[in-house]
Coordinates of C-alpha atoms and ligand atoms in Angstrom, one line a residue:
X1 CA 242.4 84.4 50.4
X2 CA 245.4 82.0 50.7
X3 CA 248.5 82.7 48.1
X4 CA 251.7 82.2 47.9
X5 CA 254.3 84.4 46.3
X6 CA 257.8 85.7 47.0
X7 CA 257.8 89.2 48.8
X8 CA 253.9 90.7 49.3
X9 CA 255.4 94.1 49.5
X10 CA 256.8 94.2 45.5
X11 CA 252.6 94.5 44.7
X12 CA 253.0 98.3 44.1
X13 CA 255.5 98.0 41.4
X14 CA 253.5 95.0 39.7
X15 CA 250.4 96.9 40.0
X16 CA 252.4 99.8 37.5
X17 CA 253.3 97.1 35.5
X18 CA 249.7 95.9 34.8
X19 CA 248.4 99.0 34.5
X20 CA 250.9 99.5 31.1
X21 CA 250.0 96.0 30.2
X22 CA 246.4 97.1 30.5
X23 CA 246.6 100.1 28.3
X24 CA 248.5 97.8 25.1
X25 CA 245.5 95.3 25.4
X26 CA 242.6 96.7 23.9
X27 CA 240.8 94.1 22.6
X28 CA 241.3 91.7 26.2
X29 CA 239.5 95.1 27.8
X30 CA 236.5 94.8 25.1
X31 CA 236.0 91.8 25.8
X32 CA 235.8 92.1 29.2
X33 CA 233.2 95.0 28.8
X34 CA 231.1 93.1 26.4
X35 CA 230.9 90.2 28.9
X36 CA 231.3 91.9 32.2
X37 CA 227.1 92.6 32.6
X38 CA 226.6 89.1 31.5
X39 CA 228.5 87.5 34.0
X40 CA 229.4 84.2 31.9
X41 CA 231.4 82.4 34.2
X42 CA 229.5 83.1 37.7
X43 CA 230.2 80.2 40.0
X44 CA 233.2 78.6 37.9
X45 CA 236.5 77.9 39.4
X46 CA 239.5 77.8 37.2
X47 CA 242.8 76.7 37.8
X48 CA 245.4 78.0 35.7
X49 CA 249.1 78.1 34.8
X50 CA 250.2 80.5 32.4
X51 CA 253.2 82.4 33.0
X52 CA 252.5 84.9 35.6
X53 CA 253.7 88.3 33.7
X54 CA 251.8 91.2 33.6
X55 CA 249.7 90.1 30.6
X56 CA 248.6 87.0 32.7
X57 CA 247.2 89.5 35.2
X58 CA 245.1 91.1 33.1
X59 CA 243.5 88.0 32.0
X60 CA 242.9 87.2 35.1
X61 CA 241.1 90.6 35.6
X62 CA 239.1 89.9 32.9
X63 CA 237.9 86.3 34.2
X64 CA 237.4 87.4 37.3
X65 CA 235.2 90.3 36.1
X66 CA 232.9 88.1 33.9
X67 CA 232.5 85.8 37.3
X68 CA 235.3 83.2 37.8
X69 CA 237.0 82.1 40.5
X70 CA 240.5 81.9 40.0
X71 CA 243.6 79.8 41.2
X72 CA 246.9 80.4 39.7
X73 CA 250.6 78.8 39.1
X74 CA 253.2 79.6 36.5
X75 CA 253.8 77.4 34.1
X76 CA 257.9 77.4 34.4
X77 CA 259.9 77.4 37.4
X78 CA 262.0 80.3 36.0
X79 CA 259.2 82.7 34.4
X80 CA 256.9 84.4 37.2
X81 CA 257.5 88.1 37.3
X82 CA 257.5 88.5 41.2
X83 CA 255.9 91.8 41.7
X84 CA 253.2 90.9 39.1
X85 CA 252.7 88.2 41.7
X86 CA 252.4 90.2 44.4
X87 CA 250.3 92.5 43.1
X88 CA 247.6 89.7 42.2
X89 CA 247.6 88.3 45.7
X90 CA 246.5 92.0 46.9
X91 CA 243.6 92.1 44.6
X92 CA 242.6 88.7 46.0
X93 CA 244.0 86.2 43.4
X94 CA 244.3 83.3 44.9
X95 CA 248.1 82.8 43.4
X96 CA 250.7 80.5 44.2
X97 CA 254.0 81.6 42.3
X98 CA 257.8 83.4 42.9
X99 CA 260.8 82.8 40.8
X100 CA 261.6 78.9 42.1
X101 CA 262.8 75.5 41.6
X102 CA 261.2 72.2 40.7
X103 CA 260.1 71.4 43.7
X104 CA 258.6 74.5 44.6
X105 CA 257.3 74.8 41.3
X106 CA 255.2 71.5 41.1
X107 CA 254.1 72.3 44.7
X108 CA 252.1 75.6 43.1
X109 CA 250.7 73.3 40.4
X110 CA 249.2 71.1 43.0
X111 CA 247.6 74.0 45.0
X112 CA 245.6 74.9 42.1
X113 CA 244.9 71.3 41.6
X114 CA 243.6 71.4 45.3
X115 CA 240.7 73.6 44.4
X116 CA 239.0 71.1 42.6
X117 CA 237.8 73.3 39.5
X118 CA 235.6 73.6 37.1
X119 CA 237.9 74.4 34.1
X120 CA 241.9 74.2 33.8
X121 CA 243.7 76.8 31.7
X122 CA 247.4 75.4 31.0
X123 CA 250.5 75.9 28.9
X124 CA 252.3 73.3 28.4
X125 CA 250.1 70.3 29.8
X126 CA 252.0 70.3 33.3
X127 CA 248.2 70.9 35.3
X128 CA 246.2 68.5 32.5
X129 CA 248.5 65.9 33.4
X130 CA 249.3 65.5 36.8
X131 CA 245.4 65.9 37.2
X132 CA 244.6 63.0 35.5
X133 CA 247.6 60.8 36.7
X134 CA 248.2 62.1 40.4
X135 CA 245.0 64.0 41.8
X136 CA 241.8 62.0 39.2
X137 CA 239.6 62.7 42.6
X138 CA 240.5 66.6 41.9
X139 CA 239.2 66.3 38.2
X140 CA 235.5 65.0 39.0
X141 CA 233.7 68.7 38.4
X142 CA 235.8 69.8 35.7
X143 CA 234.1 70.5 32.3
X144 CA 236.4 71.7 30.2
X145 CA 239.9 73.4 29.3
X146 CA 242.6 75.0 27.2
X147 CA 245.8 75.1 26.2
X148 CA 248.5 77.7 25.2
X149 CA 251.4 76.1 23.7
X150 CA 252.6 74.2 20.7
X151 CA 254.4 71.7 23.3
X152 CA 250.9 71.7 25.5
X153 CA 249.3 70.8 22.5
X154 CA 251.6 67.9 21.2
X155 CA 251.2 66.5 25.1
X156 CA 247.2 66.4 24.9
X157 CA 246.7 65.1 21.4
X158 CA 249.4 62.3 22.6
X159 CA 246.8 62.1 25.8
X160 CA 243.7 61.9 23.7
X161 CA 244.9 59.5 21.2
X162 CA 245.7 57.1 23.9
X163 CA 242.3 57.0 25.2
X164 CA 243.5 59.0 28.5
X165 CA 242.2 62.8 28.2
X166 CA 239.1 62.7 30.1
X167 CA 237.5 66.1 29.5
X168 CA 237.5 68.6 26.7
X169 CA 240.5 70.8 25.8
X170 CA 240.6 73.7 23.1
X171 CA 243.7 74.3 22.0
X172 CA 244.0 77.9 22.1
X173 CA 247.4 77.6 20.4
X174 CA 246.4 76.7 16.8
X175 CA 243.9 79.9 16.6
X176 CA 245.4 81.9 13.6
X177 CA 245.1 84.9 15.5
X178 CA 247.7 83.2 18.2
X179 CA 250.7 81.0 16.5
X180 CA 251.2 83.7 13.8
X181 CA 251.4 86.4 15.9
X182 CA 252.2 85.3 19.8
X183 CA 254.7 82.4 18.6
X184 CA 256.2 84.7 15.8
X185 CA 256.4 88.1 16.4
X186 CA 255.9 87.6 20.4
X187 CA 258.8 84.7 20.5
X188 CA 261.3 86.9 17.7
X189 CA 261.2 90.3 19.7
X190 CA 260.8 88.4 23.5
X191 CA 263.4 85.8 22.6
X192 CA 265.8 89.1 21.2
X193 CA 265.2 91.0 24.2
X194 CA 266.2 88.0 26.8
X195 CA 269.1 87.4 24.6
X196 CA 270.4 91.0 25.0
X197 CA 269.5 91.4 28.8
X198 CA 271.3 88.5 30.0
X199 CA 274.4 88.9 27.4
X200 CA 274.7 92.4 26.0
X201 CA 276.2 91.2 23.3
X202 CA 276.2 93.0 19.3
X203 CA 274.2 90.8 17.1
X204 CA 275.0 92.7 14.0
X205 CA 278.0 90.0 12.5
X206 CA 277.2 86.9 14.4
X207 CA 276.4 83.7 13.3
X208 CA 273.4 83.3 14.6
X209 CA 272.1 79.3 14.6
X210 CA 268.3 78.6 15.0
X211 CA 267.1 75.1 15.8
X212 CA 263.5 74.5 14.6
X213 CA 262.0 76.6 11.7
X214 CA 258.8 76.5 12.8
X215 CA 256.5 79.4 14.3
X216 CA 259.2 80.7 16.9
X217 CA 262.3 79.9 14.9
X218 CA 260.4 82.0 11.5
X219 CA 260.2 85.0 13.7
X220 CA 263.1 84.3 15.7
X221 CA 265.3 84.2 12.1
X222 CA 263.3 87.2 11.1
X223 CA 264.8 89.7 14.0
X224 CA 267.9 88.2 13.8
X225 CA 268.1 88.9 10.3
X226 CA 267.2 92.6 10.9
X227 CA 269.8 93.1 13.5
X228 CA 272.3 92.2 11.1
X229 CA 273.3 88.7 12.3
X230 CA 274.0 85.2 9.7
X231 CA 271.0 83.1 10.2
X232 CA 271.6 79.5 10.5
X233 CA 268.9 77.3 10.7
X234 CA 268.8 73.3 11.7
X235 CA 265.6 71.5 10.5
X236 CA 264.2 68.3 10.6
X237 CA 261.3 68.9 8.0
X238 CA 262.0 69.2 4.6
X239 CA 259.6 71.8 4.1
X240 CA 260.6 73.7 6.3
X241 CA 264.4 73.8 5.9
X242 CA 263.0 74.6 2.0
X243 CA 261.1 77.6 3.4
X244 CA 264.4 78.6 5.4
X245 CA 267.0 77.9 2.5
X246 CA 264.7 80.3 -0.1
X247 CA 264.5 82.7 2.9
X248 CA 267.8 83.4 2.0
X249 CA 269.4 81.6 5.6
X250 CA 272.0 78.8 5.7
X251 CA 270.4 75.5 6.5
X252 CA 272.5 72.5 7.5
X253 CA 273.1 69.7 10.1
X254 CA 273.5 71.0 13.5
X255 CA 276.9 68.6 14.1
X256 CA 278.3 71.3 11.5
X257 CA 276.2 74.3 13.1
X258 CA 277.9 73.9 16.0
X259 CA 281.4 74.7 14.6
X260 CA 280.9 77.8 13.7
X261 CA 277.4 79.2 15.6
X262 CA 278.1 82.3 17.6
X263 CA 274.4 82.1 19.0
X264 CA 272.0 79.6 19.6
X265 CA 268.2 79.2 20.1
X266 CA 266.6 75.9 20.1
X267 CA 263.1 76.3 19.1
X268 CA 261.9 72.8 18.3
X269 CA 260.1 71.7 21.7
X270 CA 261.4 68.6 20.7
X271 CA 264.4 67.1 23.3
X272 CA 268.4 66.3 22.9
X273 CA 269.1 69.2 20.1
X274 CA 272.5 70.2 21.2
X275 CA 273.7 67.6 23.4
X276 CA 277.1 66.5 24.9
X277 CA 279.1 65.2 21.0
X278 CA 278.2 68.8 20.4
X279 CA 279.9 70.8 23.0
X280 CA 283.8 69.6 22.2
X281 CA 282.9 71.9 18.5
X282 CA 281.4 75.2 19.7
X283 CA 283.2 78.1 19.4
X284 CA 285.1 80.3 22.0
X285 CA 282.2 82.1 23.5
X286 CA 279.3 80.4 22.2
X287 CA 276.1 81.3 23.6
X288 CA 273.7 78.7 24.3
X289 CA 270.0 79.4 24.7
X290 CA 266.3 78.1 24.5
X291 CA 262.6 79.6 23.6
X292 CA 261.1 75.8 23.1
X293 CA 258.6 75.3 25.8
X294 CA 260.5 73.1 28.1
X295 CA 264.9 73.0 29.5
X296 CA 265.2 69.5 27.2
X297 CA 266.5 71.0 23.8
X298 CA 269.7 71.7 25.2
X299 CA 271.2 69.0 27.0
X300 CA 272.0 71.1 30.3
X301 CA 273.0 68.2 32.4
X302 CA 275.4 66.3 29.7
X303 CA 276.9 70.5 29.8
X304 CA 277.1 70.7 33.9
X305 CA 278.7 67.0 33.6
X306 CA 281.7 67.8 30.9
X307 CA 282.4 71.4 31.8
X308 CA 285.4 71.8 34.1
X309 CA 284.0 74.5 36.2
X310 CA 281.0 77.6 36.1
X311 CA 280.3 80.7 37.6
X312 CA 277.3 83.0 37.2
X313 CA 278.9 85.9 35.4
X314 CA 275.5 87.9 34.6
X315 CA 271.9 87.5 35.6
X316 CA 270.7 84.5 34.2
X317 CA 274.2 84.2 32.3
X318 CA 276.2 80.9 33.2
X319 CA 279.7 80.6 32.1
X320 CA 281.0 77.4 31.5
X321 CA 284.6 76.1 31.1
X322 CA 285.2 73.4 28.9
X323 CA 287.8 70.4 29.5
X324 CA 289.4 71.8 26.3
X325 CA 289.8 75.4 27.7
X326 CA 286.7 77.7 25.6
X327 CA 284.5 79.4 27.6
X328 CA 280.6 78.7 26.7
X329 CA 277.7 80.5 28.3
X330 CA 274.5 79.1 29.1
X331 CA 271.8 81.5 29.0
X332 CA 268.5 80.8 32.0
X333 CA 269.6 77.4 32.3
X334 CA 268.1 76.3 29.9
X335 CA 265.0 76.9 29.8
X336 CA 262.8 79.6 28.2
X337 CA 264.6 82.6 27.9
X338 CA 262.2 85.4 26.4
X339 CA 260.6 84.6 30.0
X340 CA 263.2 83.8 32.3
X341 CA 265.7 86.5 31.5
X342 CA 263.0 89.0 30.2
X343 CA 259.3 89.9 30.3
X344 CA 258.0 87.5 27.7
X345 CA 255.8 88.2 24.7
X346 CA 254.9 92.2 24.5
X347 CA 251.5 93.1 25.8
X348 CA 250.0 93.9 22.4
X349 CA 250.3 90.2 21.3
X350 CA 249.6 88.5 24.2
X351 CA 246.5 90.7 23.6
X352 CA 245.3 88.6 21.0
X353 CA 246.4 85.3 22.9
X354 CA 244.4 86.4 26.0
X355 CA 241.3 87.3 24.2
X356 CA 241.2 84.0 22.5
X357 CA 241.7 82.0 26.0
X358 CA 238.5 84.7 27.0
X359 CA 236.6 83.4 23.9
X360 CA 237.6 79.7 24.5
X361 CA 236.3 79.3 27.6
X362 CA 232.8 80.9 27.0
X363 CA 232.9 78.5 24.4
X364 CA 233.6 75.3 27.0
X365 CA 230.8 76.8 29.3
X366 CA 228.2 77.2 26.4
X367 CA 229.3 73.5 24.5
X368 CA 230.7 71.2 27.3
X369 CA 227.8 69.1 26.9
X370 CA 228.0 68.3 23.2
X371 CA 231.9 68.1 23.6
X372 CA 233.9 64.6 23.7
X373 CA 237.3 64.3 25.9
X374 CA 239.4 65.4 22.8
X375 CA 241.3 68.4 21.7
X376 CA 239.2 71.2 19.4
X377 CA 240.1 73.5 17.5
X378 CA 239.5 77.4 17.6
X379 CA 236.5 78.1 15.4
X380 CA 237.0 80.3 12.0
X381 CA 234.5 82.5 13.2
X382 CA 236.3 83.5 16.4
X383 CA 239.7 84.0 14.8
X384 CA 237.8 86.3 12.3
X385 CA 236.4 88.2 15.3
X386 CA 239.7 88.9 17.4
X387 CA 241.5 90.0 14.1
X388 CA 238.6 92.5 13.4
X389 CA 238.5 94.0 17.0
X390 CA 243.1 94.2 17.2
X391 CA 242.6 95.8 13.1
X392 CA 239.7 98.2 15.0
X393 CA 242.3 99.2 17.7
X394 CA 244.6 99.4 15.8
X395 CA 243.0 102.4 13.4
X396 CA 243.2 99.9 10.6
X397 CA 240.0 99.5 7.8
X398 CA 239.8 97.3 5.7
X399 CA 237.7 96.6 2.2
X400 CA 234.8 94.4 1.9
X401 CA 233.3 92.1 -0.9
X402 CA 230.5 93.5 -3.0
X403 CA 227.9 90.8 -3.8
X404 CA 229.3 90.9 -7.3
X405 CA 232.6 89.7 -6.1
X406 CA 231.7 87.2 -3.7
X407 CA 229.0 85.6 -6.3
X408 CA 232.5 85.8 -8.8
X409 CA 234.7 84.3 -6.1
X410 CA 232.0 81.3 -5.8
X411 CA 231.5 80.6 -9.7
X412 CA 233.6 79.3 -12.3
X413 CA 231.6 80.5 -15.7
X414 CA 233.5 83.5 -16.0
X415 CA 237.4 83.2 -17.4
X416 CA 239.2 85.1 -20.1
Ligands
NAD1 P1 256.3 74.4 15.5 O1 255.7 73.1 15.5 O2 255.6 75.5 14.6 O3 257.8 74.4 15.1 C1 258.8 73.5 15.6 C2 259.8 73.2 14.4 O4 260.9 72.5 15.0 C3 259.2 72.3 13.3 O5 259.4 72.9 12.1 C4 259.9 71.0 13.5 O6 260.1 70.4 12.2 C5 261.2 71.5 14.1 N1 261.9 70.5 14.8 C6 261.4 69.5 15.6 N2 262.4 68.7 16.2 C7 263.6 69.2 15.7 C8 264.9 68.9 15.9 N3 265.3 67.9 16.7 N4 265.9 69.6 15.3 C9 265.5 70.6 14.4 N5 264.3 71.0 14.2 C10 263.3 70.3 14.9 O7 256.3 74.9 17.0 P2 256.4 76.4 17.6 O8 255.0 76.9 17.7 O9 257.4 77.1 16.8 O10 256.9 76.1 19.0 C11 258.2 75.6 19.3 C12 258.4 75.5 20.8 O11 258.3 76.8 21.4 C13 257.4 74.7 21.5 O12 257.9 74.0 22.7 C14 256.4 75.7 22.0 O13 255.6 75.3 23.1 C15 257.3 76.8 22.4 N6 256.8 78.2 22.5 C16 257.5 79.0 23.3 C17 257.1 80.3 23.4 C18 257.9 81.3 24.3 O14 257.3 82.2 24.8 N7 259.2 81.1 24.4 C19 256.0 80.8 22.7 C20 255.3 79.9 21.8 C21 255.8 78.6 21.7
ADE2 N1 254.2 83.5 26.9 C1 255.1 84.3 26.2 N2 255.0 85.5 26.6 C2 254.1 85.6 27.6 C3 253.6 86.6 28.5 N3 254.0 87.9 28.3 N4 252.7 86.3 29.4 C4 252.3 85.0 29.5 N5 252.7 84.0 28.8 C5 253.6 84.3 27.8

């Protein structure tokens, strides 16, 4: 089986790794035992970029037991856990990934391509879109995909819309049971943890700016909060910088942010958040970071372009001297840091992303027929299902309706 990945002898370590990631994924593994006799997707080849972590890698298990064929990339230059990698390759994935650059990265991406699958799996829209615009002789067999991210999403809708999506794609994002658990809880702790691993530094006291109240920035604000920092947060939606403001966090422009931040994480996946006017107001030892999906919300080249000088004082920790003196540090260049500087989203809620990917694709198998080139939605039904099996895991019961309540919750005769 061809691969590519950075050092074949780290697989050892990254089989350890996947083994914990195994045991915090319950509902991933009961899915693959439901499915595994059925064999579902016999005879399908996928290519897929997700972030190759440990969590990837049992996906991949799990596709691979219920019949697929599998080719995989990373989905960020900066994000594959190399012994993860590794350790894939030795149980015969084909995988093409290491910690690398551009280049290298997009090189990966078009190995997948190269297999000429039946079903794409993508985050961030990198593998939908370079099939349809560079390699549309690679896309002739495909029936179907999905999508992980919020920026992914944004990307294909924009694709559809135009007229230039030419095959289904569920976006596995929007489930319920994956934005308000992955992109919060996964994105506050993850995005924490890379924070701390590249810096060290005390949160407790710090002003701590978030651009971007959305999914992320909600759970991102939420940690911060409970280890002790001043959340900031810059918004472009109304609602949303309400939501903030009665959250109890400061809300204003980020040109004023800037002046007095200690910390930042853009979370917008929108580009040009703190940019070059910005830089000349940051504090002395302003940290700059990123969680958005791609290295465009801070404005890394205006930053390489104005500073007088950098050195790499840390892992994945840039320091930067500015023409007026302060010292700035750029944390992973940029770009996603729960990822680059640590291990991503935890296992257990990666669990519930995973198992909706799982469900997603039976779904393209079973439906790709009746399905138009368009994104869709993750059905109620299947949110409903994923909940039930993490709250079964989990030891957690719940109450159900009598028929006399759900008759009440359907009438309106009854009142006072
Ligand atoms: P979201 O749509 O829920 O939230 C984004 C928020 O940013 C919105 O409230 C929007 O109004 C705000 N915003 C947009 N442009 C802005 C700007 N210029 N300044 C200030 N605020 C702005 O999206 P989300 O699910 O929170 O995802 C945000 C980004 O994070 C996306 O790129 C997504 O793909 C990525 N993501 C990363 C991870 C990770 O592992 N790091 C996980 C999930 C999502
Ligand atoms: N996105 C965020 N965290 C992740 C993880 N642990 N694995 C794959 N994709 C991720």
């Amino acid at each position: 089986m061809a691969y590519k990945v950075k050092d074949i002898s780290l697989k050892d370590a990254g089989k350890k790794k996947i083994e914990w990631a195994e045991a915090h994924m319950p509902v991933l593994i009961a899915l693959k035992e439901e499915y595994e006799k059925e064999q579902p997707l016999k005879g399908l080849k996928i290519a897929g970029a997700i972030h190759v972590t440990k969590e990837v890698a049992v996906l991949l298990r799990t596709l691979t037991a219920l019949g697929a064929s599998v080719a995989w990339a990373g989905c960020n230059p900066l994000s594959t856990q190399d012994d993860v990698a590794a350790a894939l390759a030795d149980e015969g994935i084909e995988v093409y990934a290491w910690r690398n650059n551009h280049d290298e990265y997009y090189w990966c991406i078009d190995q997948i391509i190269a297999t000429k699958p039946n079903l794409t799996m993508d985050d961030g829209g990198d593998v939908v879109f370079r099939l349809h615009t560079d390699f549309p002789q690679m896309m002739t067999d495909v029936i179907g995909g999905t999508e992980e991210t919020t920026t992914g999403v944004h990307r294909l809708k924009a694709m559809a819309k135009d007229g230039k999506l030419k095959y289904p794609i569920i976006a596995v994002n929007n489930a319920e049971t994956k934005w308000d658990f992955d992109n919060i809880y996964g994105t506050g702790q993850g995005t924490i943890d890379g924070i701390l691993r590249s810096t060290s530094v005390l949160l407790a006291g710090k002003n701590f700016v978030i651009a971007g109240y959305g999914h992320c920035g909600k759970g991102l604000a939420m940690r911060a909060k409970g280890m002790g920092s001043h959340v900031i947060v810059t918004e472009v939606d109304p609602i949303q910088a309400l939501k903030a403001r009665m959250e109890g966090f400061d809300v204003m422009q980020m040109d004023e942010a800037v002046k007095i931040g200690d910390i930042f994480v853009t979370a917008t996946g929108c580009k040009d958040v703190i940019v070059e006017k910005h830089f000349k107001h940051l504090k002395e030892g302003a940290v700059l970071s990123n969680t958005g999906h791609f290295n465009v919300e801070v404005d890394v080249k205006a930053l390489e372009k104005h500073a007088k000088s950098k050195e790499e004082i840390r892992d994945n920790c840039m320091k930067y001297v500015l023409p007026n003196g302060k010292n700035v540090y750029l944390l992973a260049e940029g770009r996603l840091v729960n990822l680059s500087a640590a291990e991503g989203h935890p296992s257990e809620v990666m669990d519930l992303s995973f198992a909706n990917q799982v469900l997603a694709l039976l779904q393209i198998v079973k439906f790709h027929k009746d399905m138009k080139p368009e994104v869709y939605e993750i059905p109620a039904e299947q949110d409903q299902r994923i909940a039930m099996l993490k709250l079964k895991s989990m030891d957690v019961n719940l109450d159900s309706l009598t028929e006399e309540q759900k008759k009440y919750l359907g009438s309106y005769a009854e009142g006072t």
